[in-house]
Every structure is written in C-alpha cells, then in structure tokens.
Amino acid sequence: MSSRRTTAIAGSLVATSFSAVMILSFTAGADDQGPGSNKGGKVIDEAPAGVELTTLLPEKISVDNSSQGTDITATVKNEGTRDSGKIRLLVVGFDGLTVKNVEGCSAIEKSGLPEGSNSGFNCAIDNLPAGESKSYAVEATYDLSKAGKICLPVQTGDGKKTYWQQGPVPFGTTNPSPDAPATPLLLGTDNKPVAPGADELPKTGLARDVLPLGAAGATLIAAGAAGLWWSQLRRPRREVN
C-alpha cells in the first residue's frame, strides 16, 4: 500500500470519527433534561369520558449562573381514548422562577395571574387527539438566591374547569455551585440558596424580611398545601346560613 493511499484512508477515518463525535454530542445535548415527569400532578375536575389529560416537566434543568437563564420543556398529553376538544395549557412561574416566554403562547396579564405567581403564559390547543402529546419550549430565569416553582394547569378552552394541575412544584438543589458555569436543579427539590445563614430561611419575597422563622415556616407549609389555587379562585364560595 502506497504512503499516499495510507494517508487518504487515515484522513477518512479521522473525518468519520469526528462526525460520530458531533452526532453523539448533539444527541446528548438534546436529552440533557432527562425524561419527563408528572411529579406534583393531580386531577382537579373530571374530564369528559375517554379524555385523560396530564403534563410532564423535565426531571432536571440547568441554570446559567451568569444570566440566570434556563430552558424548560412543558408537555401536555392525552392518554385517553377520545380527543380532548378545545383546551389550554397554562405555564406559571412562582418566586425565583420567572417565565419569560413560551413558544407559540400568549402572556397572561398581571390581573389574570393567580395569587403569589409572578408570570404566566396561555397556550391554546384546538384539539389534542387521543394518545398524542404537545410540547412547548419555555424560556425562564431562575434567581438562585430564592426558591422557585412552576405550575402547569390544563383547563377547558374557556378556563371554567381545570382537568389537571402539576404543581406549583419546585425546582432546586441542596448542593449549590456558585463558582460553576451553571447550576443543575432537580424537579421536586426545594432550592437551598447559597446566601442565607444557617438560622435563616431562603428569601422569596418582601414578607420573608419581617417574618420570624416559625411564622415563615408555617407560611411555606400552607403555600405547599394550597396546590389547588386555580380552581379555588375560580369557584364561588358557598354561604352558610
């Protein structure tokens, strides 16, 4: 075999190896959020017969420590046997997690946001066929000095019923890495910010500056138990005579 032919074959092998590395790197990057999870989800109002709506959030996200930016994939699924008809998916941010944009969706006016939330988007869906899903690219920021939560309610097109609601569920880490380029956060994990001292709760708003530890803890517990905020806000209270 001549040296010229040997050189050509070696060059082809290097090029092939480089292409394979590029493909593997791209695939790994596309899957870096891990599998979807419906953790923190619950049925609120009964859906029509044959319609079974749920949502999925990534099990992990990564927050850029410089820009505070993060990308989240929000997915709505119809695991039933009949089409959903007109529905809408809401993507709502709480505390340190602020939703900046959801591709193909419209921002919710401040007056229409649930109490305690800071941002939200409305994703209208004309119909979700049985067995199919629809995913949305969510752009958000996460202030790592605070706790952060996200909520995905699935409602009728007019918002009068909520068939399913995931959250408000936290993303967070118990091992912050302020010196790293990015901080990985896990779904269903309360965030442990870098700044607070051992006897101080993470600050998530102005009220944290004035509440003592015991009262702040009780407030957090109450907030966690009030997961059905949307349906409670939309339903009239029954008067007792």
PDB file of C-alpha atoms in Angstrom:
ATOM      1  CA  MET A   1       0.000   0.000   0.000  1.00  0.00           C
ATOM      2  CA  SER A   2       1.473   3.352  -1.015  1.00  0.00           C
ATOM      3  CA  SER A   3       2.008   6.096   1.554  1.00  0.00           C
ATOM      4  CA  ARG A   4      -0.383   8.379  -0.382  1.00  0.00           C
ATOM      5  CA  ARG A   5      -3.238   5.838  -0.134  1.00  0.00           C
ATOM      6  CA  THR A   6      -2.485   5.198   3.549  1.00  0.00           C
ATOM      7  CA  THR A   7      -2.713   8.926   4.251  1.00  0.00           C
ATOM      8  CA  ALA A   8      -6.067   9.189   2.430  1.00  0.00           C
ATOM      9  CA  ILE A   9      -7.551   6.273   4.387  1.00  0.00           C
ATOM     10  CA  ALA A  10      -6.340   7.733   7.689  1.00  0.00           C
ATOM     11  CA  GLY A  11      -7.887  11.073   6.806  1.00  0.00           C
ATOM     12  CA  SER A  12     -11.239   9.423   6.061  1.00  0.00           C
ATOM     13  CA  LEU A  13     -11.164   7.597   9.396  1.00  0.00           C
ATOM     14  CA  VAL A  14     -10.456  10.845  11.269  1.00  0.00           C
ATOM     15  CA  ALA A  15     -13.323  12.596   9.477  1.00  0.00           C
ATOM     16  CA  THR A  16     -15.706   9.709  10.234  1.00  0.00           C
ATOM     17  CA  SER A  17     -14.705   9.672  13.896  1.00  0.00           C
ATOM     18  CA  PHE A  18     -15.186  13.446  14.151  1.00  0.00           C
ATOM     19  CA  SER A  19     -18.690  13.213  12.610  1.00  0.00           C
ATOM     20  CA  ALA A  20     -19.635  10.439  15.037  1.00  0.00           C
ATOM     21  CA  VAL A  21     -18.485  12.547  17.992  1.00  0.00           C
ATOM     22  CA  MET A  22     -20.517  15.521  16.743  1.00  0.00           C
ATOM     23  CA  ILE A  23     -23.658  13.370  16.372  1.00  0.00           C
ATOM     24  CA  LEU A  24     -23.258  11.844  19.829  1.00  0.00           C
ATOM     25  CA  SER A  25     -22.661  15.260  21.375  1.00  0.00           C
ATOM     26  CA  PHE A  26     -25.805  16.678  19.769  1.00  0.00           C
ATOM     27  CA  THR A  27     -27.892  13.717  20.932  1.00  0.00           C
ATOM     28  CA  ALA A  28     -26.634  14.057  24.484  1.00  0.00           C
ATOM     29  CA  GLY A  29     -27.376  17.784  24.470  1.00  0.00           C
ATOM     30  CA  ALA A  30     -30.948  17.193  23.286  1.00  0.00           C
ATOM     31  CA  ASP A  31     -31.611  14.783  26.157  1.00  0.00           C
ATOM     32  CA  ASP A  32     -29.872  16.726  28.943  1.00  0.00           C
ATOM     33  CA  GLN A  33     -33.187  17.474  30.725  1.00  0.00           C
ATOM     34  CA  GLY A  34     -33.774  13.797  31.363  1.00  0.00           C
ATOM     35  CA  PRO A  35     -37.124  12.026  30.995  1.00  0.00           C
ATOM     36  CA  GLY A  36     -40.381  13.860  31.627  1.00  0.00           C
ATOM     37  CA  SER A  37     -42.155  13.516  34.963  1.00  0.00           C
ATOM     38  CA  ASN A  38     -45.702  14.276  36.167  1.00  0.00           C
ATOM     39  CA  LYS A  39     -44.460  14.692  39.761  1.00  0.00           C
ATOM     40  CA  GLY A  40     -46.706  17.009  41.757  1.00  0.00           C
ATOM     41  CA  GLY A  41     -49.651  16.495  39.387  1.00  0.00           C
ATOM     42  CA  LYS A  42     -53.273  15.845  40.323  1.00  0.00           C
ATOM     43  CA  VAL A  43     -56.747  15.632  38.802  1.00  0.00           C
ATOM     44  CA  ILE A  44     -58.937  18.625  39.727  1.00  0.00           C
ATOM     45  CA  ASP A  45     -62.196  18.472  37.706  1.00  0.00           C
ATOM     46  CA  GLU A  46     -63.419  15.324  35.999  1.00  0.00           C
ATOM     47  CA  ALA A  47     -62.641  15.298  32.279  1.00  0.00           C
ATOM     48  CA  PRO A  48     -65.129  14.040  29.644  1.00  0.00           C
ATOM     49  CA  ALA A  49     -65.346  10.266  29.265  1.00  0.00           C
ATOM     50  CA  GLY A  50     -62.356   8.898  27.393  1.00  0.00           C
ATOM     51  CA  VAL A  51     -60.210  12.013  27.892  1.00  0.00           C
ATOM     52  CA  GLU A  52     -57.225  11.705  30.242  1.00  0.00           C
ATOM     53  CA  LEU A  53     -55.002  14.785  30.361  1.00  0.00           C
ATOM     54  CA  THR A  54     -51.662  15.011  32.145  1.00  0.00           C
ATOM     55  CA  THR A  55     -48.494  17.111  31.919  1.00  0.00           C
ATOM     56  CA  LEU A  56     -44.780  16.423  32.057  1.00  0.00           C
ATOM     57  CA  LEU A  57     -41.807  18.506  33.204  1.00  0.00           C
ATOM     58  CA  PRO A  58     -38.126  17.600  32.853  1.00  0.00           C
ATOM     59  CA  GLU A  59     -36.601  15.863  35.852  1.00  0.00           C
ATOM     60  CA  LYS A  60     -33.651  18.249  35.723  1.00  0.00           C
ATOM     61  CA  ILE A  61     -32.812  21.676  34.317  1.00  0.00           C
ATOM     62  CA  SER A  62     -29.653  23.775  34.270  1.00  0.00           C
ATOM     63  CA  VAL A  63     -29.466  27.457  35.263  1.00  0.00           C
ATOM     64  CA  ASP A  64     -26.723  29.663  33.823  1.00  0.00           C
ATOM     65  CA  ASN A  65     -25.058  31.288  36.821  1.00  0.00           C
ATOM     66  CA  SER A  66     -24.243  34.473  34.866  1.00  0.00           C
ATOM     67  CA  SER A  67     -27.504  35.200  33.037  1.00  0.00           C
ATOM     68  CA  GLN A  68     -29.850  33.230  35.356  1.00  0.00           C
ATOM     69  CA  GLY A  69     -31.385  31.823  32.168  1.00  0.00           C
ATOM     70  CA  THR A  70     -32.798  28.314  31.832  1.00  0.00           C
ATOM     71  CA  ASP A  71     -34.830  26.331  29.286  1.00  0.00           C
ATOM     72  CA  ILE A  72     -37.697  24.053  30.294  1.00  0.00           C
ATOM     73  CA  THR A  73     -39.826  21.728  28.167  1.00  0.00           C
ATOM     74  CA  ALA A  74     -43.505  21.644  29.183  1.00  0.00           C
ATOM     75  CA  THR A  75     -45.586  18.809  27.715  1.00  0.00           C
ATOM     76  CA  VAL A  76     -49.319  18.110  27.795  1.00  0.00           C
ATOM     77  CA  LYS A  77     -50.556  14.578  26.991  1.00  0.00           C
ATOM     78  CA  ASN A  78     -53.900  12.983  26.250  1.00  0.00           C
ATOM     79  CA  GLU A  79     -53.572   9.406  27.483  1.00  0.00           C
ATOM     80  CA  GLY A  80     -57.258   8.672  26.929  1.00  0.00           C
ATOM     81  CA  THR A  81     -59.182   7.093  24.071  1.00  0.00           C
ATOM     82  CA  ARG A  82     -61.024  10.210  22.828  1.00  0.00           C
ATOM     83  CA  ASP A  83     -59.943  13.606  21.518  1.00  0.00           C
ATOM     84  CA  SER A  84     -59.771  16.406  24.076  1.00  0.00           C
ATOM     85  CA  GLY A  85     -61.566  19.170  22.199  1.00  0.00           C
ATOM     86  CA  LYS A  86     -60.545  22.766  22.941  1.00  0.00           C
ATOM     87  CA  ILE A  87     -58.237  23.007  25.951  1.00  0.00           C
ATOM     88  CA  ARG A  88     -55.484  25.287  27.167  1.00  0.00           C
ATOM     89  CA  LEU A  89     -52.199  24.738  28.983  1.00  0.00           C
ATOM     90  CA  LEU A  90     -51.012  27.415  31.392  1.00  0.00           C
ATOM     91  CA  VAL A  91     -47.328  27.790  32.312  1.00  0.00           C
ATOM     92  CA  VAL A  92     -46.996  29.817  35.524  1.00  0.00           C
ATOM     93  CA  GLY A  93     -43.895  30.842  37.492  1.00  0.00           C
ATOM     94  CA  PHE A  94     -43.541  31.446  41.234  1.00  0.00           C
ATOM     95  CA  ASP A  95     -40.931  33.044  43.491  1.00  0.00           C
ATOM     96  CA  GLY A  96     -37.434  32.789  41.992  1.00  0.00           C
ATOM     97  CA  LEU A  97     -38.619  31.173  38.740  1.00  0.00           C
ATOM     98  CA  THR A  98     -39.949  33.690  36.194  1.00  0.00           C
ATOM     99  CA  VAL A  99     -41.397  32.544  32.875  1.00  0.00           C
ATOM    100  CA  LYS A 100     -40.147  34.887  30.136  1.00  0.00           C
ATOM    101  CA  ASN A 101     -41.606  33.250  27.052  1.00  0.00           C
ATOM    102  CA  VAL A 102     -43.384  30.114  25.883  1.00  0.00           C
ATOM    103  CA  GLU A 103     -43.129  29.438  22.176  1.00  0.00           C
ATOM    104  CA  GLY A 104     -46.488  29.800  20.431  1.00  0.00           C
ATOM    105  CA  CYS A 105     -48.312  31.037  23.556  1.00  0.00           C
ATOM    106  CA  SER A 106     -49.576  34.392  24.838  1.00  0.00           C
ATOM    107  CA  ALA A 107     -48.606  36.145  28.059  1.00  0.00           C
ATOM    108  CA  ILE A 108     -51.196  36.283  30.855  1.00  0.00           C
ATOM    109  CA  GLU A 109     -51.967  39.799  32.092  1.00  0.00           C
ATOM    110  CA  LYS A 110     -50.891  40.510  35.678  1.00  0.00           C
ATOM    111  CA  SER A 111     -54.535  40.891  36.690  1.00  0.00           C
ATOM    112  CA  GLY A 112     -55.215  37.344  35.496  1.00  0.00           C
ATOM    113  CA  LEU A 113     -52.348  35.663  37.340  1.00  0.00           C
ATOM    114  CA  PRO A 114     -53.075  33.532  40.422  1.00  0.00           C
ATOM    115  CA  GLU A 115     -52.062  34.936  43.792  1.00  0.00           C
ATOM    116  CA  GLY A 116     -48.370  34.516  44.526  1.00  0.00           C
ATOM    117  CA  SER A 117     -47.273  33.995  40.920  1.00  0.00           C
ATOM    118  CA  ASN A 118     -45.026  36.390  39.023  1.00  0.00           C
ATOM    119  CA  SER A 119     -45.567  35.372  35.387  1.00  0.00           C
ATOM    120  CA  GLY A 120     -47.587  33.098  33.152  1.00  0.00           C
ATOM    121  CA  PHE A 121     -48.435  32.117  29.578  1.00  0.00           C
ATOM    122  CA  ASN A 122     -51.594  30.709  27.995  1.00  0.00           C
ATOM    123  CA  CYS A 123     -51.182  28.005  25.340  1.00  0.00           C
ATOM    124  CA  ALA A 124     -54.445  27.466  23.437  1.00  0.00           C
ATOM    125  CA  ILE A 125     -54.922  24.000  21.900  1.00  0.00           C
ATOM    126  CA  ASP A 126     -57.808  23.446  19.463  1.00  0.00           C
ATOM    127  CA  ASN A 127     -57.714  19.688  19.993  1.00  0.00           C
ATOM    128  CA  LEU A 128     -55.347  17.078  21.384  1.00  0.00           C
ATOM    129  CA  PRO A 129     -56.057  13.690  19.780  1.00  0.00           C
ATOM    130  CA  ALA A 130     -56.157  10.548  21.892  1.00  0.00           C
ATOM    131  CA  GLY A 131     -52.702   9.134  22.553  1.00  0.00           C
ATOM    132  CA  GLU A 132     -50.882  12.278  21.423  1.00  0.00           C
ATOM    133  CA  SER A 133     -48.889  14.990  23.191  1.00  0.00           C
ATOM    134  CA  LYS A 134     -47.768  18.551  22.543  1.00  0.00           C
ATOM    135  CA  SER A 135     -44.569  20.103  23.901  1.00  0.00           C
ATOM    136  CA  TYR A 136     -43.650  23.751  24.418  1.00  0.00           C
ATOM    137  CA  ALA A 137     -40.226  25.374  24.741  1.00  0.00           C
ATOM    138  CA  VAL A 138     -40.231  27.531  27.888  1.00  0.00           C
ATOM    139  CA  GLU A 139     -37.685  30.309  28.399  1.00  0.00           C
ATOM    140  CA  ALA A 140     -37.288  31.304  32.042  1.00  0.00           C
ATOM    141  CA  THR A 141     -34.955  32.880  34.552  1.00  0.00           C
ATOM    142  CA  TYR A 142     -34.198  31.491  37.993  1.00  0.00           C
ATOM    143  CA  ASP A 143     -32.911  33.633  40.852  1.00  0.00           C
ATOM    144  CA  LEU A 144     -30.807  31.075  42.710  1.00  0.00           C
ATOM    145  CA  SER A 145     -30.915  33.172  45.890  1.00  0.00           C
ATOM    146  CA  LYS A 146     -34.592  32.192  46.180  1.00  0.00           C
ATOM    147  CA  ALA A 147     -36.810  29.133  45.965  1.00  0.00           C
ATOM    148  CA  GLY A 148     -38.567  28.665  42.622  1.00  0.00           C
ATOM    149  CA  LYS A 149     -41.687  26.831  41.472  1.00  0.00           C
ATOM    150  CA  ILE A 150     -43.595  26.200  38.256  1.00  0.00           C
ATOM    151  CA  CYS A 151     -47.217  25.199  37.677  1.00  0.00           C
ATOM    152  CA  LEU A 152     -48.930  23.594  34.676  1.00  0.00           C
ATOM    153  CA  PRO A 153     -52.746  23.612  34.810  1.00  0.00           C
ATOM    154  CA  VAL A 154     -54.683  22.048  31.917  1.00  0.00           C
ATOM    155  CA  GLN A 155     -58.106  23.648  31.526  1.00  0.00           C
ATOM    156  CA  THR A 156     -61.094  23.822  29.233  1.00  0.00           C
ATOM    157  CA  GLY A 157     -60.692  26.400  26.481  1.00  0.00           C
ATOM    158  CA  ASP A 158     -62.741  28.927  28.468  1.00  0.00           C
ATOM    159  CA  GLY A 159     -60.885  28.248  31.716  1.00  0.00           C
ATOM    160  CA  LYS A 160     -64.012  27.248  33.649  1.00  0.00           C
ATOM    161  CA  LYS A 161     -62.691  23.781  34.527  1.00  0.00           C
ATOM    162  CA  THR A 162     -59.229  22.516  35.395  1.00  0.00           C
ATOM    163  CA  TYR A 163     -58.802  18.896  34.381  1.00  0.00           C
ATOM    164  CA  TRP A 164     -55.249  18.511  35.637  1.00  0.00           C
ATOM    165  CA  GLN A 165     -52.692  20.585  37.509  1.00  0.00           C
ATOM    166  CA  GLN A 166     -48.997  19.890  38.021  1.00  0.00           C
ATOM    167  CA  GLY A 167     -47.617  21.999  40.831  1.00  0.00           C
ATOM    168  CA  PRO A 168     -46.759  24.502  41.951  1.00  0.00           C
ATOM    169  CA  VAL A 169     -43.801  22.117  42.045  1.00  0.00           C
ATOM    170  CA  PRO A 170     -40.263  23.272  42.918  1.00  0.00           C
ATOM    171  CA  PHE A 171     -37.028  23.019  41.022  1.00  0.00           C
ATOM    172  CA  GLY A 172     -33.985  23.239  43.260  1.00  0.00           C
ATOM    173  CA  THR A 173     -30.713  21.930  44.579  1.00  0.00           C
ATOM    174  CA  THR A 174     -29.392  21.134  48.044  1.00  0.00           C
ATOM    175  CA  ASN A 175     -25.828  21.480  46.760  1.00  0.00           C
ATOM    176  CA  PRO A 176     -25.463  24.918  45.122  1.00  0.00           C
ATOM    177  CA  SER A 177     -22.387  25.578  42.993  1.00  0.00           C
ATOM    178  CA  PRO A 178     -21.959  29.373  42.661  1.00  0.00           C
ATOM    179  CA  ASP A 179     -18.475  29.110  41.135  1.00  0.00           C
ATOM    180  CA  ALA A 180     -19.541  26.744  38.347  1.00  0.00           C
ATOM    181  CA  PRO A 181     -20.780  27.997  34.944  1.00  0.00           C
ATOM    182  CA  ALA A 182     -24.222  26.509  35.605  1.00  0.00           C
ATOM    183  CA  THR A 183     -26.229  25.028  38.476  1.00  0.00           C
ATOM    184  CA  PRO A 184     -28.237  21.832  37.898  1.00  0.00           C
ATOM    185  CA  LEU A 185     -31.699  21.764  39.519  1.00  0.00           C
ATOM    186  CA  LEU A 186     -33.935  18.764  40.145  1.00  0.00           C
ATOM    187  CA  LEU A 187     -37.732  18.633  39.880  1.00  0.00           C
ATOM    188  CA  GLY A 188     -39.484  18.267  43.225  1.00  0.00           C
ATOM    189  CA  THR A 189     -36.473  19.523  45.208  1.00  0.00           C
ATOM    190  CA  ASP A 190     -36.656  22.632  47.393  1.00  0.00           C
ATOM    191  CA  ASN A 191     -33.882  25.031  46.479  1.00  0.00           C
ATOM    192  CA  LYS A 192     -31.151  25.708  49.028  1.00  0.00           C
ATOM    193  CA  PRO A 193     -29.748  29.122  48.114  1.00  0.00           C
ATOM    194  CA  VAL A 194     -26.103  29.991  48.654  1.00  0.00           C
ATOM    195  CA  ALA A 195     -26.617  33.225  50.572  1.00  0.00           C
ATOM    196  CA  PRO A 196     -28.814  32.568  53.686  1.00  0.00           C
ATOM    197  CA  GLY A 197     -27.265  31.717  57.058  1.00  0.00           C
ATOM    198  CA  ALA A 198     -27.964  28.516  58.978  1.00  0.00           C
ATOM    199  CA  ASP A 199     -30.784  30.045  61.029  1.00  0.00           C
ATOM    200  CA  GLU A 200     -32.460  31.899  58.166  1.00  0.00           C
ATOM    201  CA  LEU A 201     -34.930  30.666  55.564  1.00  0.00           C
ATOM    202  CA  PRO A 202     -34.306  31.414  51.867  1.00  0.00           C
ATOM    203  CA  LYS A 203     -35.940  34.752  50.997  1.00  0.00           C
ATOM    204  CA  THR A 204     -38.717  34.530  48.408  1.00  0.00           C
ATOM    205  CA  GLY A 205     -40.291  37.960  48.818  1.00  0.00           C
ATOM    206  CA  LEU A 206     -40.649  41.034  50.994  1.00  0.00           C
ATOM    207  CA  ALA A 207     -42.606  39.124  53.633  1.00  0.00           C
ATOM    208  CA  ARG A 208     -39.523  36.994  54.351  1.00  0.00           C
ATOM    209  CA  ASP A 209     -37.721  40.099  55.661  1.00  0.00           C
ATOM    210  CA  VAL A 210     -40.164  40.589  58.511  1.00  0.00           C
ATOM    211  CA  LEU A 211     -41.481  37.108  59.332  1.00  0.00           C
ATOM    212  CA  PRO A 212     -39.777  35.195  62.154  1.00  0.00           C
ATOM    213  CA  LEU A 213     -38.565  31.692  61.361  1.00  0.00           C
ATOM    214  CA  GLY A 214     -41.601  29.924  62.858  1.00  0.00           C
ATOM    215  CA  ALA A 215     -44.143  32.054  61.023  1.00  0.00           C
ATOM    216  CA  ALA A 216     -42.232  31.822  57.751  1.00  0.00           C
ATOM    217  CA  GLY A 217     -42.124  28.040  58.059  1.00  0.00           C
ATOM    218  CA  ALA A 218     -45.860  27.893  58.666  1.00  0.00           C
ATOM    219  CA  THR A 219     -46.416  30.110  55.619  1.00  0.00           C
ATOM    220  CA  LEU A 220     -44.345  27.818  53.408  1.00  0.00           C
ATOM    221  CA  ILE A 221     -46.258  24.766  54.610  1.00  0.00           C
ATOM    222  CA  ALA A 222     -49.568  26.491  53.949  1.00  0.00           C
ATOM    223  CA  ALA A 223     -48.409  27.534  50.484  1.00  0.00           C
ATOM    224  CA  GLY A 224     -47.406  23.980  49.689  1.00  0.00           C
ATOM    225  CA  ALA A 225     -50.780  22.650  50.777  1.00  0.00           C
ATOM    226  CA  ALA A 226     -52.653  25.162  48.639  1.00  0.00           C
ATOM    227  CA  GLY A 227     -51.884  23.419  45.360  1.00  0.00           C
ATOM    228  CA  LEU A 228     -55.400  23.806  44.003  1.00  0.00           C
ATOM    229  CA  TRP A 229     -55.136  27.582  43.787  1.00  0.00           C
ATOM    230  CA  TRP A 230     -56.621  27.971  40.329  1.00  0.00           C
ATOM    231  CA  SER A 231     -59.822  26.010  40.882  1.00  0.00           C
ATOM    232  CA  GLN A 232     -60.349  27.642  44.279  1.00  0.00           C
ATOM    233  CA  LEU A 233     -60.012  31.124  42.805  1.00  0.00           C
ATOM    234  CA  ARG A 234     -62.455  30.354  40.020  1.00  0.00           C
ATOM    235  CA  ARG A 235     -65.204  28.747  42.168  1.00  0.00           C
ATOM    236  CA  PRO A 236     -67.745  30.840  44.088  1.00  0.00           C
ATOM    237  CA  ARG A 237     -67.769  30.326  47.842  1.00  0.00           C
ATOM    238  CA  ARG A 238     -70.889  28.713  49.331  1.00  0.00           C
ATOM    239  CA  GLU A 239     -72.503  30.868  52.022  1.00  0.00           C
ATOM    240  CA  VAL A 240     -73.564  29.225  55.248  1.00  0.00           C
ATOM    241  CA  ASN A 241     -76.892  30.497  56.671  1.00  0.00           C
TER     242      ASN A 241
END
